Amino acid sequence: MSDRHRHHDHHHPGPRHRLAHLLAPHSHDTADRLDPALESSARGLRALWVSLAVLGVTALAQAAVVLASGSVALLGDTVHNAADALTAVPLGVAFVLGRRAATRRFTYGYGRAEDLAGIVIVLTIAASAAFAAWTAVDRLFDPRPVAHVPAVAVAALVGFAGNEWVARYRIRTGRAIGSAALVADGLHARTDGFTSLAVLLGAGGSALGWRLADPLVGLAITAAIALVLRDAAREVFRRVMDAVDPALVDRAERALAEVPGVRGVGELRLRWIGHRLRAEVALLVDGGATFREAHRVAVDAEHALLHAVPRLTAALVHADPEPDPGEPDPHLALAHHLS
C-alpha cells in the first residue's frame, strides 16, 4: 500500500465494522479524538492551579516562620516548596499549548511543549538544590541559634501536609489523563513532604542545644533534592528521546496479531506527544488480497490498537503484501535512502 494511502478513511466502513460501532458506539474521527484530549488537558490544568494555590499558601506560612526563627533547614524546605509550586506555571503553559490544533508548520501539534516544561522543571529543581546547599554550608561555618523552635516544628508539619495532599492530587490526575510530567511532579511533591519532616529533626536538635543540627539537616534536604533531580532528569530524558514502556509495545503487538487478516507485524513504533500516544506500524497481509481487503485489515488493525493501547489517539498503519517465495523485497528501491 502506498504512502498516500496510509491515512485510512472511515467514511465507507464495511457491514461488520458498522455493526461493531452500532453495538459499541464511538468514533475515532479527528474531531472526536480531540474532545478527550481537551478534557484531559483541562483536568491537568485544574490539578496544577489547585496544587499551586495549596503549595503557595504552604510556602508563605513557612516563610513567615523562617523570618522569625532563622532556621536554615526550614528555609531550604520553604524555597523548595516555592519552587515546586512555580513548576506548575510552565507545565500549565504546556497544557494550554497542547490543546491547540496542528498546523502546517507544527504538523504533530504542540504536545511536545510538555517535554520543554519538563526541562524547565528539572532546571528549577537544580536551582533550588544549589540554593539550599549554599545556605546550609554557610550556616555550618557560621552557626546560629534557631529561635521559636515550636513554630519551626509546626511549619514543618504544615509543609508535609501540604505537599502530601498535592502529591496525591497530582499523581491521581496524572495517571488518569496519562501525563507522565504531572505524575513526576506529584512524586516530586511527595519527596518534598518527607524533607519537611526532616526539618523536625533539625528543630529537635536545636531544642536540645545542638547548633549544627539545623545546617546538617539542611544538607540532608539538599541531598534529597538531588535524588529527586536525578529521577526527574531521567524521566525527562526518556520522554525527550521518545522512550515508552516496553509493556505498551507488547500489548500493541498482541492486539495486532489477533486481527483477522494480519499475517505478521513488522516495524512498530510508539511515541508520546505530550500526554498522548501515536503509533506507526507496518503489517503483512495476504499477498493475493485486493486493495480494498488490505485496506479493511489496516482499518481493523488501527481500530484494535486504539482500543488496546491506553492514551493512543492516532495510529498510522501500512499494509505490506506477504512475499511469495523468491519474490524480491518490494521495498528494495528504498534501501539506498535508508542506509
mmCIF file of C-alpha atoms in Angstrom, residues 30-204:
data_model
loop_
_atom_site.group_PDB
_atom_site.id
_atom_site.type_symbol
_atom_site.label_atom_id
_atom_site.label_comp_id
_atom_site.label_asym_id
_atom_site.label_seq_id
_atom_site.Cartn_x
_atom_site.Cartn_y
_atom_site.Cartn_z
ATOM 1 C CA THR A 30 -10.163 13.550 14.333
ATOM 2 C CA ALA A 31 -12.702 15.876 15.959
ATOM 3 C CA ASP A 32 -13.931 13.145 18.304
ATOM 4 C CA ARG A 33 -10.391 12.189 19.278
ATOM 5 C CA LEU A 34 -9.738 15.814 20.158
ATOM 6 C CA ASP A 35 -12.528 16.025 22.747
ATOM 7 C CA PRO A 36 -10.954 13.574 25.251
ATOM 8 C CA ALA A 37 -7.597 15.257 24.667
ATOM 9 C CA LEU A 38 -9.080 18.654 25.520
ATOM 10 C CA GLU A 39 -10.792 17.190 28.577
ATOM 11 C CA SER A 40 -7.553 15.606 29.815
ATOM 12 C CA SER A 41 -5.718 18.914 29.389
ATOM 13 C CA ALA A 42 -8.475 20.694 31.322
ATOM 14 C CA ARG A 43 -8.161 18.190 34.178
ATOM 15 C CA GLY A 44 -4.409 18.625 34.176
ATOM 16 C CA LEU A 45 -4.732 22.411 34.320
ATOM 17 C CA ARG A 46 -7.225 22.186 37.173
ATOM 18 C CA ALA A 47 -4.856 19.947 39.146
ATOM 19 C CA LEU A 48 -1.976 22.353 38.541
ATOM 20 C CA TRP A 49 -3.779 25.506 39.641
ATOM 21 C CA VAL A 50 -5.307 23.898 42.734
ATOM 22 C CA SER A 51 -1.949 22.458 43.792
ATOM 23 C CA LEU A 52 -0.267 25.793 43.021
ATOM 24 C CA ALA A 53 -2.634 27.522 45.439
ATOM 25 C CA VAL A 54 -2.096 24.916 48.178
ATOM 26 C CA LEU A 55 1.696 24.951 47.878
ATOM 27 C CA GLY A 56 1.722 28.745 47.659
ATOM 28 C CA VAL A 57 -0.144 29.074 50.948
ATOM 29 C CA THR A 58 2.144 26.441 52.498
ATOM 30 C CA ALA A 59 5.305 28.249 51.369
ATOM 31 C CA LEU A 60 4.035 31.628 52.623
ATOM 32 C CA ALA A 61 3.242 30.168 56.047
ATOM 33 C CA GLN A 62 6.715 28.605 56.230
ATOM 34 C CA ALA A 63 8.400 31.817 55.049
ATOM 35 C CA ALA A 64 6.852 33.760 57.926
ATOM 36 C CA VAL A 65 8.304 31.249 60.384
ATOM 37 C CA VAL A 66 11.723 31.384 58.641
ATOM 38 C CA LEU A 67 11.874 35.156 59.119
ATOM 39 C CA ALA A 68 11.072 34.799 62.800
ATOM 40 C CA SER A 69 13.238 31.769 63.573
ATOM 41 C CA GLY A 70 16.230 31.965 61.224
ATOM 42 C CA SER A 71 16.044 28.184 60.603
ATOM 43 C CA VAL A 72 18.183 27.325 57.581
ATOM 44 C CA ALA A 73 16.625 23.870 57.311
ATOM 45 C CA LEU A 74 13.167 25.393 57.153
ATOM 46 C CA LEU A 75 14.464 27.997 54.687
ATOM 47 C CA GLY A 76 15.700 25.253 52.369
ATOM 48 C CA ASP A 77 12.369 23.456 52.642
ATOM 49 C CA THR A 78 10.454 26.684 52.023
ATOM 50 C CA VAL A 79 12.496 27.520 48.927
ATOM 51 C CA HIS A 80 11.971 24.024 47.581
ATOM 52 C CA ASN A 81 8.224 24.200 48.219
ATOM 53 C CA ALA A 82 8.028 27.585 46.488
ATOM 54 C CA ALA A 83 10.000 26.230 43.522
ATOM 55 C CA ASP A 84 7.731 23.190 43.386
ATOM 56 C CA ALA A 85 4.683 25.463 43.324
ATOM 57 C CA LEU A 86 6.168 27.508 40.484
ATOM 58 C CA THR A 87 6.780 24.416 38.345
ATOM 59 C CA ALA A 88 3.024 24.429 37.802
ATOM 60 C CA VAL A 89 3.431 27.522 35.609
ATOM 61 C CA PRO A 90 5.488 26.049 32.720
ATOM 62 C CA LEU A 91 3.520 22.814 32.876
ATOM 63 C CA GLY A 92 0.267 24.791 32.759
ATOM 64 C CA VAL A 93 1.506 26.720 29.727
ATOM 65 C CA ALA A 94 2.386 23.390 28.105
ATOM 66 C CA PHE A 95 -1.121 22.026 28.723
ATOM 67 C CA VAL A 96 -2.647 25.153 27.165
ATOM 68 C CA LEU A 97 -0.365 24.919 24.121
ATOM 69 C CA GLY A 98 -1.084 21.217 23.781
ATOM 70 C CA ARG A 99 -4.757 21.985 23.218
ATOM 71 C CA ARG A 100 -4.010 23.950 20.057
ATOM 72 C CA ALA A 101 -4.720 22.242 16.756
ATOM 73 C CA ALA A 102 -1.906 21.080 14.494
ATOM 74 C CA THR A 103 -0.760 23.465 11.771
ATOM 75 C CA ARG A 104 1.139 23.120 8.519
ATOM 76 C CA ARG A 105 4.318 24.002 10.415
ATOM 77 C CA PHE A 106 3.627 22.034 13.602
ATOM 78 C CA THR A 107 2.012 19.051 11.920
ATOM 79 C CA TYR A 108 2.011 16.953 15.108
ATOM 80 C CA GLY A 109 0.523 19.753 17.184
ATOM 81 C CA TYR A 110 2.079 21.337 20.268
ATOM 82 C CA GLY A 111 2.134 18.389 22.666
ATOM 83 C CA ARG A 112 5.933 18.488 22.837
ATOM 84 C CA ALA A 113 5.600 21.630 24.939
ATOM 85 C CA GLU A 114 5.203 19.249 27.917
ATOM 86 C CA ASP A 115 8.739 17.984 27.306
ATOM 87 C CA LEU A 116 10.054 21.551 27.308
ATOM 88 C CA ALA A 117 8.177 22.172 30.546
ATOM 89 C CA GLY A 118 9.845 19.081 31.980
ATOM 90 C CA ILE A 119 13.265 20.559 31.199
ATOM 91 C CA VAL A 120 12.260 23.796 32.965
ATOM 92 C CA ILE A 121 11.116 21.765 35.983
ATOM 93 C CA VAL A 122 14.449 19.934 36.128
ATOM 94 C CA LEU A 123 16.361 23.229 35.985
ATOM 95 C CA THR A 124 14.136 24.655 38.741
ATOM 96 C CA ILE A 125 14.833 21.659 40.981
ATOM 97 C CA ALA A 126 18.565 22.029 40.303
ATOM 98 C CA ALA A 127 18.452 25.725 41.236
ATOM 99 C CA SER A 128 16.620 25.011 44.492
ATOM 100 C CA ALA A 129 19.171 22.310 45.363
ATOM 101 C CA ALA A 130 22.050 24.711 44.757
ATOM 102 C CA PHE A 131 20.463 27.421 46.902
ATOM 103 C CA ALA A 132 19.686 25.020 49.759
ATOM 104 C CA ALA A 133 23.264 23.672 49.677
ATOM 105 C CA TRP A 134 24.838 27.137 49.674
ATOM 106 C CA THR A 135 22.691 28.282 52.608
ATOM 107 C CA ALA A 136 23.391 25.143 54.651
ATOM 108 C CA VAL A 137 27.171 25.284 54.091
ATOM 109 C CA ASP A 138 27.229 28.970 55.008
ATOM 110 C CA ARG A 139 25.421 28.202 58.271
ATOM 111 C CA LEU A 140 27.831 25.347 59.043
ATOM 112 C CA PHE A 141 30.710 27.829 59.099
ATOM 113 C CA ASP A 142 28.639 30.422 60.929
ATOM 114 C CA PRO A 143 26.216 28.510 63.207
ATOM 115 C CA ARG A 144 23.460 30.486 64.848
ATOM 116 C CA PRO A 145 20.738 29.506 67.287
ATOM 117 C CA VAL A 146 17.259 28.760 65.958
ATOM 118 C CA ALA A 147 14.511 30.802 67.578
ATOM 119 C CA HIS A 148 10.866 29.804 68.003
ATOM 120 C CA VAL A 149 11.603 26.087 67.728
ATOM 121 C CA PRO A 150 7.962 25.017 68.317
ATOM 122 C CA ALA A 151 6.875 27.265 65.431
ATOM 123 C CA VAL A 152 9.535 25.671 63.183
ATOM 124 C CA ALA A 153 8.198 22.229 64.066
ATOM 125 C CA VAL A 154 4.619 23.265 63.270
ATOM 126 C CA ALA A 155 5.739 24.838 59.972
ATOM 127 C CA ALA A 156 7.500 21.588 59.065
ATOM 128 C CA LEU A 157 4.283 19.639 59.678
ATOM 129 C CA VAL A 158 2.351 22.157 57.581
ATOM 130 C CA GLY A 159 4.877 21.650 54.787
ATOM 131 C CA PHE A 160 4.462 17.876 54.967
ATOM 132 C CA ALA A 161 0.651 18.044 54.942
ATOM 133 C CA GLY A 162 0.534 20.483 52.022
ATOM 134 C CA ASN A 163 2.992 18.511 49.909
ATOM 135 C CA GLU A 164 1.383 15.150 50.577
ATOM 136 C CA TRP A 165 -2.053 16.456 49.601
ATOM 137 C CA VAL A 166 -0.653 17.979 46.408
ATOM 138 C CA ALA A 167 1.291 14.785 45.647
ATOM 139 C CA ARG A 168 -1.824 12.617 45.888
ATOM 140 C CA TYR A 169 -3.844 15.003 43.739
ATOM 141 C CA ARG A 170 -1.201 15.391 41.019
ATOM 142 C CA ILE A 171 -0.372 11.686 40.845
ATOM 143 C CA ARG A 172 -4.035 10.654 40.713
ATOM 144 C CA THR A 173 -4.844 13.170 37.983
ATOM 145 C CA GLY A 174 -1.631 12.484 36.059
ATOM 146 C CA ARG A 175 -2.334 8.767 35.916
ATOM 147 C CA ALA A 176 -5.940 9.382 34.924
ATOM 148 C CA ILE A 177 -5.007 11.555 31.928
ATOM 149 C CA GLY A 178 -1.743 9.784 31.032
ATOM 150 C CA SER A 179 0.587 12.707 31.817
ATOM 151 C CA ALA A 180 3.993 11.445 32.923
ATOM 152 C CA ALA A 181 5.090 15.013 33.622
ATOM 153 C CA LEU A 182 2.238 15.559 36.076
ATOM 154 C CA VAL A 183 2.878 12.221 37.806
ATOM 155 C CA ALA A 184 6.569 13.056 38.131
ATOM 156 C CA ASP A 185 5.694 16.456 39.547
ATOM 157 C CA GLY A 186 3.446 14.716 42.080
ATOM 158 C CA LEU A 187 6.246 12.368 43.134
ATOM 159 C CA HIS A 188 8.460 15.433 43.472
ATOM 160 C CA ALA A 189 5.900 16.980 45.843
ATOM 161 C CA ARG A 190 5.780 13.777 47.904
ATOM 162 C CA THR A 191 9.546 13.838 48.347
ATOM 163 C CA ASP A 192 9.265 17.474 49.419
ATOM 164 C CA GLY A 193 6.851 16.360 52.109
ATOM 165 C CA PHE A 194 9.380 13.978 53.568
ATOM 166 C CA THR A 195 12.056 16.665 53.544
ATOM 167 C CA SER A 196 9.639 18.812 55.551
ATOM 168 C CA LEU A 197 9.549 16.057 58.141
ATOM 169 C CA ALA A 198 13.352 16.134 58.195
ATOM 170 C CA VAL A 199 13.119 19.745 59.358
ATOM 171 C CA LEU A 200 11.523 18.379 62.524
ATOM 172 C CA LEU A 201 14.814 16.642 63.293
ATOM 173 C CA GLY A 202 16.640 19.924 62.980
ATOM 174 C CA ALA A 203 14.136 21.619 65.261
ATOM 175 C CA GLY A 204 14.529 18.808 67.795
#
